[in-house]
Structure formats: structure tokens, C-alpha cells
XYZ file of N, CA, C and O in Angstrom:
804
model
N -2.786 34.385 91.135
C -1.905 33.841 90.378
C -0.471 34.500 90.021
O -0.446 35.867 89.855
N 0.645 34.123 89.285
C 2.151 34.607 89.653
C 1.812 34.982 87.848
O 0.861 34.783 86.728
N 2.890 36.101 87.594
C 2.940 36.509 86.309
C 3.611 35.907 85.668
O 5.085 35.260 86.078
N 3.474 35.310 84.523
C 3.923 34.493 83.294
C 4.985 35.710 82.502
O 5.205 36.842 82.399
N 6.183 35.180 82.252
C 7.384 35.688 81.387
C 6.599 36.566 80.258
O 6.935 37.435 79.900
N 5.694 36.084 79.588
C 5.297 36.694 78.415
C 4.644 37.640 78.682
O 4.397 38.529 78.007
N 3.608 37.962 80.260
C 2.980 38.880 80.349
C 3.804 39.904 80.845
O 3.670 41.325 80.346
N 4.523 39.786 81.302
C 6.070 40.925 82.044
C 7.147 41.495 80.909
O 7.239 42.879 80.937
N 6.954 40.313 79.852
C 7.451 41.329 78.430
C 6.978 41.855 77.743
O 6.924 42.937 77.371
N 5.208 41.747 77.821
C 4.674 42.596 77.080
C 4.620 43.838 77.555
O 4.184 44.775 77.200
N 4.361 44.114 78.871
C 4.096 45.203 79.617
C 5.734 45.831 79.858
O 5.316 47.073 79.803
N 6.649 45.494 79.629
C 8.035 46.111 79.486
C 7.772 46.470 78.563
O 8.637 47.761 78.115
N 7.520 46.006 76.915
C 7.774 46.093 75.767
C 6.783 47.761 75.527
O 7.149 48.555 74.651
N 5.650 47.671 76.577
C 4.472 48.732 76.436
C 5.458 50.020 77.079
O 5.088 51.139 76.199
N 5.852 49.805 78.089
C 6.418 50.843 78.872
C 7.599 51.380 78.358
O 7.757 52.729 78.192
N 8.333 50.229 77.628
C 9.977 51.094 77.053
C 9.344 51.323 75.951
O 9.921 52.810 75.587
N 8.177 51.460 75.315
C 7.918 52.156 73.837
C 7.170 53.604 74.293
O 7.814 54.662 73.358
N 6.747 53.549 75.161
C 5.855 55.177 75.678
C 6.995 55.780 76.435
O 7.253 56.975 76.680
N 7.496 55.425 77.442
C 8.364 55.696 78.404
C 9.576 56.025 78.023
O 10.098 57.424 78.448
N 10.678 55.492 76.919
C 11.734 55.970 76.894
C 12.260 55.645 75.401
O 13.060 56.283 74.634
N 11.466 56.400 74.593
C 11.553 56.369 72.805
C 11.754 58.119 72.777
O 12.528 58.419 71.787
N 11.201 59.085 73.367
C 11.315 60.075 73.261
C 12.559 61.109 73.867
O 12.658 61.041 75.413
N 13.127 61.890 73.096
C 14.023 62.628 74.041
C 13.789 63.593 74.776
O 14.667 63.919 76.021
N 12.539 64.244 74.654
C 11.805 65.284 75.476
C 11.868 64.477 77.120
O 11.636 65.586 77.893
N 11.581 63.365 77.517
C 11.458 62.292 78.185
C 12.506 62.562 79.320
O 12.727 62.072 80.127
N 14.110 62.526 78.446
C 14.702 62.165 79.380
C 15.253 62.782 80.447
O 15.436 62.121 81.642
N 14.653 64.074 81.302
C 15.039 64.911 82.259
C 14.145 63.683 83.347
O 14.679 63.231 84.323
N 12.647 63.943 82.652
C 12.217 63.254 83.448
C 12.694 61.456 84.009
O 12.577 61.118 84.791
N 13.163 60.812 82.887
C 13.616 59.491 82.886
C 14.713 59.553 84.280
O 15.188 58.620 84.953
N 15.837 60.248 83.865
C 16.854 60.626 84.530
C 16.504 60.274 86.537
O 17.527 60.047 87.105
N 15.234 61.025 86.647
C 15.118 61.205 87.993
C 14.417 59.770 88.381
O 14.717 59.442 89.802
N 14.607 58.569 87.558
C 14.437 57.407 87.941
C 15.791 56.145 87.523
O 15.656 55.191 88.334
N 16.357 56.902 87.124
C 17.877 56.137 86.995
C 18.131 55.505 88.106
O 18.406 55.530 89.100
N 18.531 53.978 88.015
C 18.954 53.462 89.181
C 17.973 52.820 90.085
O 18.202 51.974 91.265
N 16.890 52.950 89.784
C 15.949 52.934 90.897
C 14.932 52.210 91.035
O 14.797 51.374 89.315
N 14.466 51.188 91.844
C 13.705 50.024 91.463
C 12.289 50.119 92.077
O 12.191 50.319 93.459
N 11.387 50.061 91.362
C 9.924 50.214 92.243
C 9.002 48.864 91.837
O 9.178 48.200 91.112
N 8.414 48.076 92.917
C 7.576 47.372 93.468
C 6.244 47.499 93.307
O 5.628 47.871 94.290
N 5.673 46.464 92.798
C 3.885 47.076 92.439
C 3.491 45.272 92.782
O 3.249 44.757 92.302
N 2.756 45.684 93.889
C 1.937 44.569 94.393
C 0.629 44.811 94.183
O -0.464 45.352 94.854
N -0.035 43.699 93.333
C -1.626 44.155 92.738
C -2.154 43.137 93.751
O -1.677 41.534 93.430
N -2.949 43.251 94.647
C -3.787 42.428 95.331
C -4.536 41.286 94.182
O -4.714 39.868 94.994
N -4.952 41.462 93.395
C -5.072 40.220 92.395
C -4.175 39.190 91.946
O -4.331 38.193 91.815
N -2.937 39.522 92.142
C -2.020 38.282 91.906
C -1.124 38.027 93.094
O -0.528 38.670 93.802
N -0.597 36.779 92.506
C 0.279 36.140 93.823
C 1.883 36.702 93.775
O 2.591 36.642 94.926
N 2.443 37.476 92.878
C 3.334 37.948 93.170
C 3.384 39.174 92.501
O 2.821 39.446 91.513
N 4.556 39.983 92.970
C 4.554 41.285 92.384
C 5.333 41.314 91.162
O 5.998 40.658 90.553
N 5.010 42.774 90.018
C 6.068 43.137 89.025
C 6.995 44.042 89.726
O 6.814 44.651 90.732
N 8.024 44.274 89.278
C 9.455 44.569 89.897
C 10.020 46.275 88.557
O 10.142 45.250 87.470
N 9.685 47.173 88.371
C 9.973 48.038 87.326
C 11.836 48.332 88.140
O 11.712 48.897 88.667
N 12.581 48.265 87.098
C 13.966 48.645 87.324
C 14.212 49.492 86.674
O 14.255 48.704 85.085
N 14.616 50.650 86.965
C 14.878 51.860 85.894
C 16.444 51.588 85.458
O 16.923 52.042 86.445
N 16.595 52.182 84.454
C 18.068 52.471 83.497
C 18.095 53.680 83.338
O 17.003 54.339 82.768
N 19.201 53.755 82.322
C 19.295 55.316 81.871
C 18.622 54.495 80.332
O 17.982 55.817 79.795
N 18.711 53.523 79.929
C 18.337 53.428 78.521
C 17.125 52.101 78.535
O 16.746 52.354 77.332
N 16.689 51.941 79.326
C 15.115 51.086 79.427
C 14.960 50.581 80.775
O 15.724 51.043 81.492
N 13.519 50.204 80.395
C 13.196 49.375 81.871
C 12.992 48.027 81.661
O 12.612 47.634 80.714
N 13.376 47.456 82.895
C 13.054 45.943 82.853
C 11.887 45.685 83.742
O 11.776 46.392 84.805
N 11.140 44.921 83.566
C 9.906 44.384 84.041
C 10.192 43.147 84.309
O 10.383 42.011 83.468
N 10.247 42.681 85.741
C 10.352 41.573 85.865
C 9.507 40.774 87.151
O 8.605 41.461 88.011
N 9.164 39.615 87.295
C 8.560 38.853 88.056
C 8.990 38.631 89.774
O 8.513 38.133 90.437
N 10.198 38.175 89.042
C 10.794 38.013 90.425
C 11.771 39.345 90.898
O 12.701 39.343 89.813
N 12.729 39.299 92.062
C 13.421 40.087 92.103
C 14.318 39.749 93.492
O 13.162 39.959 95.164
N 15.272 39.658 93.754
C 15.966 39.385 95.388
C 15.838 40.329 96.049
O 16.221 40.334 97.288
N 16.978 41.854 95.278
C 17.164 42.885 96.282
C 15.972 44.016 96.716
O 14.902 43.178 96.704
N 16.822 44.713 97.455
C 15.295 45.358 98.288
C 14.882 46.530 96.752
O 15.387 46.971 95.752
N 13.479 46.865 97.233
C 13.119 47.817 96.537
C 13.139 49.133 96.984
O 13.214 49.498 98.227
N 13.821 50.380 96.143
C 13.725 51.546 96.580
C 12.045 52.250 97.286
O 11.783 52.572 98.183
N 10.747 51.813 96.774
C 9.720 51.878 96.704
C 8.732 50.546 96.161
O 9.227 50.057 95.141
N 7.900 49.944 97.112
C 6.838 49.533 97.018
C 5.236 49.860 96.920
O 5.102 50.791 97.797
N 4.254 49.491 96.028
C 2.995 50.223 96.281
C 2.266 49.078 95.858
O 2.607 47.859 95.582
N 1.190 48.987 96.942
C -0.064 47.868 97.251
C -1.159 48.528 96.601
O -1.588 49.617 97.197
N -1.819 47.796 95.566
C -2.928 48.542 95.286
C -4.000 47.497 94.545
O -3.443 46.440 94.513
N -5.302 47.831 94.085
C -5.677 46.828 93.216
C -5.518 47.558 91.462
O -5.208 48.716 91.181
N -6.087 45.868 90.521
C -5.418 46.303 89.576
C -6.310 47.691 88.896
O -6.143 48.440 87.823
N -7.795 47.550 89.389
C -8.551 48.606 89.166
C -8.219 50.648 89.122
O -8.550 51.067 88.677
N -6.878 50.311 90.332
C -6.455 51.602 90.338
C -5.819 52.189 89.931
O -5.497 53.543 89.630
N -4.707 51.078 88.986
C -3.736 51.469 87.953
C -3.836 52.991 87.036
O -3.200 53.819 87.162
N -5.133 52.294 86.459
C -5.246 53.913 85.440
C -5.386 55.026 86.185
O -4.796 56.325 85.574
N -5.814 55.056 87.568
C -5.843 56.600 88.091
C -4.794 56.961 88.518
O -4.253 58.167 88.699
N -3.436 56.393 88.616
C -1.713 56.936 88.371
C -1.545 57.749 87.447
O -0.390 57.903 87.669
N -2.419 57.857 85.934
C -2.099 58.509 85.394
C -2.157 59.869 85.455
O -1.766 60.804 84.898
N -2.824 60.397 86.567
C -3.505 61.660 86.977
C -2.428 61.665 88.503
O -2.704 61.718 88.940
N -1.682 62.934 87.825
C -0.654 63.270 89.148
C -1.422 63.703 90.189
O -1.313 63.450 91.406
N -2.252 64.069 90.334
C -3.445 65.331 90.922
C -4.188 64.460 92.216
O -4.637 64.318 92.997
N -4.166 62.692 91.369
C -4.805 61.794 92.434
C -3.886 61.439 92.954
O -4.358 60.648 94.055
N -2.854 61.350 93.201
C -2.148 60.314 93.855
C -2.118 60.532 95.508
O -2.237 59.793 96.112
N -1.934 61.766 95.781
C -2.451 61.596 97.142
C -3.549 61.379 97.744
O -3.625 60.619 99.209
N -4.876 61.879 96.550
C -6.085 61.548 97.499
C -6.062 59.898 97.722
O -6.755 59.238 98.490
N -5.380 58.882 96.724
C -5.553 57.852 96.300
C -4.517 57.004 97.869
O -4.676 56.063 98.427
N -3.691 57.671 98.143
C -2.526 57.136 99.147
C -3.804 57.647 100.531
O -3.780 56.424 101.484
N -4.432 58.829 100.873
C -5.175 58.872 101.818
C -6.316 57.966 102.446
O -6.531 57.806 103.016
N -6.974 58.060 100.777
C -8.189 56.652 101.110
C -7.791 55.054 101.253
O -8.231 54.768 101.307
N -6.420 55.051 101.021
C -6.225 53.506 100.769
C -5.807 52.997 100.329
O -5.915 51.569 99.961
N -6.714 53.451 98.780
C -6.558 52.348 97.874
C -5.183 52.447 96.911
O -4.459 51.333 96.618
N -4.315 53.087 97.709
C -2.607 53.170 97.336
C -1.763 53.095 98.516
O -1.909 53.981 98.990
N -1.511 51.875 98.736
C -0.476 52.119 100.060
C 1.362 51.977 99.837
O 1.697 51.443 98.594
N 1.862 52.823 100.063
C 3.037 53.151 99.591
C 4.238 53.193 100.697
O 3.781 53.821 101.935
N 5.197 52.555 100.472
C 6.560 51.882 101.511
C 7.637 52.247 100.850
O 7.803 51.663 99.710
N 8.105 52.709 101.727
C 9.560 53.024 100.972
C 9.682 54.820 100.473
O 8.935 55.438 101.085
N 10.569 55.047 99.703
C 10.893 56.394 99.078
C 9.410 56.765 97.911
O 9.450 56.631 96.787
N 8.751 57.567 98.753
C 7.360 58.396 97.989
C 7.946 58.468 96.662
O 7.036 58.740 95.944
N 9.170 59.452 96.385
C 9.354 60.171 95.171
C 9.631 59.406 94.128
O 9.511 59.670 92.876
N 9.790 58.001 94.169
C 10.048 56.795 93.462
C 8.734 56.979 92.673
O 8.591 57.237 91.394
N 7.560 56.491 93.040
C 6.491 56.857 92.717
C 6.010 57.850 92.020
O 4.986 58.063 90.908
N 6.321 58.995 92.577
C 5.854 60.290 92.310
C 6.237 60.418 90.884
O 6.118 60.954 89.847
N 7.537 60.115 90.689
C 8.724 60.598 89.454
C 8.370 59.512 88.297
O 7.856 59.830 87.239
N 7.804 58.190 88.413
C 6.920 57.300 87.749
C 5.675 57.697 87.310
O 5.616 57.840 86.141
N 5.118 58.416 88.433
C 3.908 58.664 87.590
C 3.957 60.081 86.830
O 3.309 60.375 85.632
N 4.833 60.973 87.433
C 4.998 62.403 85.888
C 5.557 62.042 85.176
O 5.337 62.664 83.600
N 6.215 60.866 84.791
C 6.774 60.430 84.049
C 5.740 59.833 82.702
O 5.603 60.131 81.444
N 5.091 58.989 83.533
C 3.799 58.201 82.486
C 3.017 59.466 82.094
O 2.310 59.325 81.196
N 3.076 60.415 83.136
C 2.034 61.447 82.780
C 2.445 62.532 81.296
O 1.625 62.998 80.833
N 3.323 62.571 81.220
C 4.290 63.236 79.947
C 4.211 62.446 79.349
O 4.550 62.902 77.897
N 4.093 61.084 79.189
C 4.394 60.198 77.901
C 3.265 60.357 76.893
O 2.058 60.188 77.401
N 3.540 60.184 75.932
C 2.457 60.181 74.653
C 2.050 58.805 74.524
O 2.726 57.658 74.466
N 0.667 58.457 73.590
C -0.180 56.683 74.075
C -0.330 56.583 72.570
O -1.374 57.160 72.469
N 0.468 55.859 71.733
C -0.637 55.445 70.848
C -0.430 54.236 70.240
O 0.577 53.579 69.728
N -1.597 53.562 70.547
C -1.591 52.392 70.690
C -1.551 51.411 68.772
O -1.070 50.606 68.994
N -1.869 52.317 67.757
C -1.304 52.285 66.768
C 0.301 51.285 66.427
O 0.520 50.877 66.116
N 0.924 52.921 67.018
C 2.137 52.196 67.162
C 2.651 51.561 67.385
O 3.981 50.712 67.090
N 2.142 51.060 68.753
C 2.739 49.850 69.248
C 2.216 48.619 68.999
O 3.273 47.505 68.909
N 1.088 48.083 67.844
C 1.028 47.364 67.312
C 1.540 47.038 65.615
O 1.485 45.764 65.752
N 1.515 47.973 65.243
C 1.816 47.926 63.709
C 3.359 47.389 63.640
O 3.103 46.296 62.391
N 4.190 47.008 64.265
C 5.384 45.721 63.983
C 4.938 44.598 63.724
O 5.163 43.629 63.262
N 3.714 44.279 64.955
C 3.153 42.930 64.944
C 2.256 42.597 63.664
O 2.207 41.463 63.152
N 1.082 43.040 63.298
C 0.096 42.829 63.091
C -0.026 43.623 61.695
O -0.810 43.608 60.900
N 1.005 44.749 61.184
C 0.866 45.416 60.016
C 0.353 46.912 60.489
O -0.118 46.820 61.273
N 0.204 47.972 59.590
C -0.494 49.130 59.662
C -1.947 49.285 59.613
O -2.431 50.052 60.519
N -2.385 47.944 58.751
C -3.904 48.423 58.426
C -4.654 47.788 59.897
O -5.546 48.761 60.206
N -4.178 46.484 60.236
C -4.737 45.759 61.263
C -4.744 46.989 62.554
O -5.217 47.021 63.298
N -3.084 47.627 62.691
C -2.955 47.878 64.060
C -3.649 49.334 63.913
O -4.255 49.720 65.307
N -3.396 50.055 63.118
C -5.025 51.625 62.899
C -6.155 50.872 63.528
O -7.020 51.859 63.962
N -6.833 50.095 62.999
C -7.950 49.506 63.699
C -8.144 49.391 64.641
O -9.047 49.739 65.552
N -7.546 48.430 65.119
C -7.567 48.299 66.546
C -6.922 49.991 67.354
O -8.239 49.757 68.245
N -6.392 49.995 67.214
C -6.262 51.817 67.709
C -7.290 52.323 67.713
O -8.121 52.864 68.231
N -8.324 52.500 66.503
C -9.323 53.332 66.735
C -10.441 52.829 67.268
O -11.059 53.411 68.070
N -10.272 51.439 67.736
C -11.315 50.412 68.588
C -11.010 51.159 70.068
O -11.850 51.418 70.784
N -9.600 51.225 70.185
C -9.087 51.229 71.629
C -9.745 52.843 71.982
O -10.161 53.073 73.092
N -9.848 53.949 71.442
C -9.432 54.974 71.068
C -11.433 55.555 71.106
O -11.807 56.774 71.019
N -11.967 54.423 70.853
C -13.549 54.506 70.620
C -13.658 55.070 69.341
O -14.494 56.414 69.115
N -13.014 55.144 68.350
C -13.205 55.241 66.952
C -14.761 55.272 66.114
O -15.258 54.065 66.801
N -15.075 56.102 65.533
C -17.163 56.024 65.245
C -17.309 54.576 64.478
O -17.984 54.330 64.508
N -16.185 54.120 63.743
C -16.546 53.352 62.515
C -16.748 51.789 63.328
O -17.188 51.140 63.167
N -16.045 52.013 65.106
C -16.417 50.674 65.872
C -17.389 50.713 66.617
O -17.730 49.973 67.383
N -18.118 52.042 66.852
C -19.075 51.961 67.253
C -20.649 51.989 66.499
O -21.406 52.364 67.468
N -20.760 50.966 65.445
C -21.556 50.852 64.929
C -21.967 49.771 65.186
O -22.008 49.065 66.531
N -23.239 49.002 64.593
C -23.706 47.660 64.948
C -22.825 46.772 65.099
O -23.212 45.778 66.015
N -21.883 46.406 64.298
C -21.289 45.536 64.162
C -20.150 45.291 65.292
O -19.220 45.187 65.404
N -20.611 46.564 66.319
C -18.944 46.422 67.213
C -18.514 45.211 67.995
O -17.290 44.762 67.991
N -19.985 44.323 68.727
C -19.751 43.317 69.573
C -18.702 42.059 68.138
O -18.061 41.685 68.693
N -19.496 42.341 66.851
C -18.796 41.511 66.215
C -17.439 41.431 65.506
O -16.402 40.806 65.746
N -17.098 42.927 65.772
C -15.767 43.397 64.998
C -14.828 42.560 66.287
O -13.775 42.476 66.456
N -14.961 42.747 67.643
C -14.626 43.346 68.820
C -14.192 41.836 68.910
O -12.828 41.395 69.004
N -14.697 40.607 68.665
C -14.945 39.199 69.010
C -13.742 38.637 68.108
O -12.876 38.102 68.396
N -13.731 39.330 66.688
C -13.219 38.951 65.774
C -11.588 38.932 65.892
O -10.981 38.344 65.690
N -11.931 40.384 66.100
C -10.444 40.686 66.425
C -9.995 40.099 67.635
O -8.504 39.603 67.526
N -10.751 39.516 68.653
C -10.052 39.166 70.002
C -9.234 37.590 69.433
O -8.257 36.860 70.215
N -10.347 36.842 68.547
C -10.035 35.511 68.457
C -8.905 35.185 67.519
O -8.409 34.613 67.584
N -8.792 36.611 66.138
C -7.951 36.386 65.838
C -6.144 36.475 66.299
O -5.499 35.649 66.334
N -6.294 37.205 67.350
C -5.016 37.605 67.969
C -4.640 36.765 68.975
O -3.829 36.339 68.792
N -6.165 36.201 69.162
C -5.397 35.313 70.469
C -5.626 33.197 69.913
O -4.613 32.915 70.609
N -6.114 33.503 69.543
C -6.336 32.361 68.446
C -5.219 31.731 67.022
O -4.858 30.344 67.348
N -5.414 32.682 66.346
C -4.974 32.329 65.084
C -3.367 32.380 65.107
O -2.971 31.908 65.010
N -3.384 34.009 65.577
C -1.728 34.289 65.446
C -1.310 33.906 67.447
O 0.002 34.029 66.707
N -1.852 33.604 67.877
C -0.882 33.492 69.048
C -0.251 34.721 69.681
O 0.745 34.096 69.962
N -0.587 35.379 69.503
C 0.543 36.963 69.639
C -0.048 37.463 71.159
O 0.653 38.641 71.595
N -1.682 37.789 70.960
C -1.785 38.577 72.412
C -2.642 37.897 73.420
O -2.526 36.640 73.348
N -2.768 38.534 74.731
C -3.113 37.837 75.848
C -4.506 37.804 75.683
O -5.101 37.978 74.817
N -5.011 37.035 76.335
C -6.255 36.520 76.893
C -7.538 37.550 76.883
O -6.809 38.485 77.276
N -8.738 37.333 77.099
C -9.956 38.499 77.169
C -9.533 39.217 78.261
O -9.397 40.597 78.304
N -9.019 38.743 79.823
C -8.522 39.777 81.194
C -7.383 40.514 80.747
O -8.093 41.723 80.867
N -6.400 40.374 80.086
C -5.209 41.226 79.797
C -5.841 42.400 78.914
O -5.179 43.258 78.838
N -6.304 42.006 77.773
C -6.958 42.494 77.135
C -7.771 43.772 77.251
O -7.525 44.971 76.845
N -8.623 43.200 78.230
C -9.442 43.951 79.247
C -8.504 45.432 79.818
O -8.939 46.047 79.652
N -7.896 44.854 80.369
C -6.901 45.560 81.421
C -6.044 46.531 80.088
O -6.081 47.884 80.501
N -5.451 46.409 79.345
C -4.454 46.986 78.085
C -5.631 47.522 78.124
O -5.183 49.479 77.562
N -6.841 47.250 77.423
C -7.950 48.752 76.797
C -8.347 50.305 78.185
O -8.224 50.901 77.607
N -8.365 49.290 79.617
C -8.638 50.343 80.220
C -7.269 51.516 80.230
O -6.954 51.946 80.912
N -6.080 50.609 80.510
C -4.928 51.337 80.790
C -4.638 52.302 79.572
O -4.587 53.738 79.197
N -5.176 51.836 78.621
C -5.193 53.069 76.554
C -5.974 53.869 77.129
O -5.085 55.163 76.910
N -6.871 53.756 77.683
C -7.968 54.696 77.512
C -8.043 55.459 78.573
O -7.971 57.283 78.698
N -7.134 55.345 79.899
C -6.695 56.324 81.072
C -5.500 57.251 80.194
O -5.360 58.207 80.558
N -4.804 56.436 79.516
C -3.528 56.933 79.117
C -3.848 58.148 77.971
O -3.343 59.116 77.961
N -4.964 57.509 77.022
C -5.131 58.664 75.614
C -5.924 60.183 76.817
O -6.157 61.105 76.381
N -6.650 59.675 78.092
C -7.300 60.633 78.739
C -6.495 61.778 78.963
O -5.965 62.965 79.556
N -5.332 61.064 79.944
C -3.905 61.815 80.395
C -3.095 62.423 79.018
O -2.836 64.139 79.526
N -3.069 62.185 78.250
C -2.647 62.924 76.983
C -3.429 64.048 76.840
O -2.976 65.217 76.371
N -4.748 64.284 76.911
C -5.476 65.245 76.277
C -5.224 66.153 77.238
O -5.286 67.599 76.395
N -5.586 65.555 78.746
C -5.280 66.562 79.463
C -4.171 67.574 79.519
O -3.836 68.841 79.411
N -3.047 66.587 79.399
C -1.430 67.147 79.121
C -1.746 68.107 78.119
O -0.740 69.306 78.124
N -2.019 67.753 76.625
C -1.792 68.612 75.208
C -2.935 69.841 75.646
O -2.410 70.775 75.427
N -3.686 69.938 76.572
C -4.735 71.112 76.657
C -3.868 72.160 77.501
O -3.857 73.468 77.708
N -3.173 71.779 78.530
C -2.554 72.394 79.615
C -1.129 73.014 78.794
O -1.156 74.006 79.068
N -0.576 72.675 77.908
C 0.166 72.883 77.060
C -0.218 74.100 76.587
O 0.378 75.088 76.107
N -1.194 73.659 76.043
C -2.200 74.968 75.071
C -2.347 76.103 75.521
O -1.955 77.093 75.573
N -2.632 75.768 77.123
C -3.060 77.059 77.833
C -1.603 77.541 77.924
O -1.672 78.943 77.573
N -0.162 76.971 78.593
C 0.623 77.599 78.867
C 1.179 78.615 77.319
O 1.568 79.706 77.386
N 0.784 77.944 76.078
C 1.405 78.023 74.884
C 0.777 79.802 74.710
O 1.429 80.854 74.163
N -0.404 79.698 75.062
C -1.293 81.280 74.811
C -1.381 82.052 75.443
O -1.491 83.180 75.429
N -0.437 81.664 77.032
C -0.088 83.280 77.811
C 0.898 83.912 77.211
O 1.970 83.205 76.109
């Protein structure tokens, strides 16, 4: 199935929020300025095209020009790309095929590895602080959502977002987002630990 404009806009919003908001990431972003990364997911009939500029990242479902780099993979491999150290292993194992300039995907993975991820911050403008924090706690595996009512809470939140507010994608997209969120959280924790070790030296 092709990517719909709503999905590409949502992905674009998430990536811009976490990759382009921090001045500390400017150097890492500059390495990608003017580059085009084509992502082919085998579960979808059309690719996602990431076009990097100095101020933002555009995510497109269609692109007529040439891409600097193309990656071909499965959706369940995407969370692994948050760990720079896994990149070579993924290519060797065939889980990730890279065509064109390998440096582009390496720089993108490095940028994503440095970015901080807070789901509540992303959701707050749309849902309000309280709802956003609740969903953020759920995504982070907060203890309040790991009680007996976890399934009921999850179903209620999903129904409100998809049916009543018509603001969120369906269950498949939410599952993908939750998996991505968990991977980003793990990468941020690992990065924080590395920083603490460096500061301790």
C-alpha cells in the first residue's frame, strides 16, 4: 500500500521535532544538508523520501529526482537503526540493503542517535499536557499504566484518538510509533550513560 499524505506529514513532524529543534545537533545536521535519502520498506509499495535542508526535513511519498542514498529494509529493522554500532551488522546480514552513498545513512543514524526523544512534548500541542503526559508514560512503560487496567486504558486512549478526535493513525501505525519510541528511549539512555562516563573521566 502507498504512503498517504497524512502518514508522511506525521513522520515529517516527528522527525523535525526531534532532529531539528536542538541547536546542539546543528553540526550533525549540516552533514546531511542538501542530501536525499530514499527509504524503501518492503511492506509498502511506495518509498519514503527524506529531503534534508538547513532548517528542516521534508518527508515525501513521491520524488522524481535521484536520491543520494537508498536503503531497502523491513519495518521491524527501523528501530535497530537507532544504534550506530548495529549498522554494519545489519548490512552484512542482508537486513539492510544500501545503494549509493553509505555516508548519508551513516550520518542520518548518527543524528538520530544524538537526538532526545520525549513523546509527551510531541503530543502536548494536540492533546493537552495532561493527556500527553499520560500517553508518554504509557509509551515509556510508566508504572501507572502497568496496572490491571492497562489494556482498558490502552484501548480507551486508542479509541479516543482514532475515533473521537480523528487525530491519530490507526492501530498499526500506533504500534509502529510505540516500537520506534521505545527504541529511541533506549538509544537516549545509552547516549546519556556514555556522556556520563565521558564527563566522569
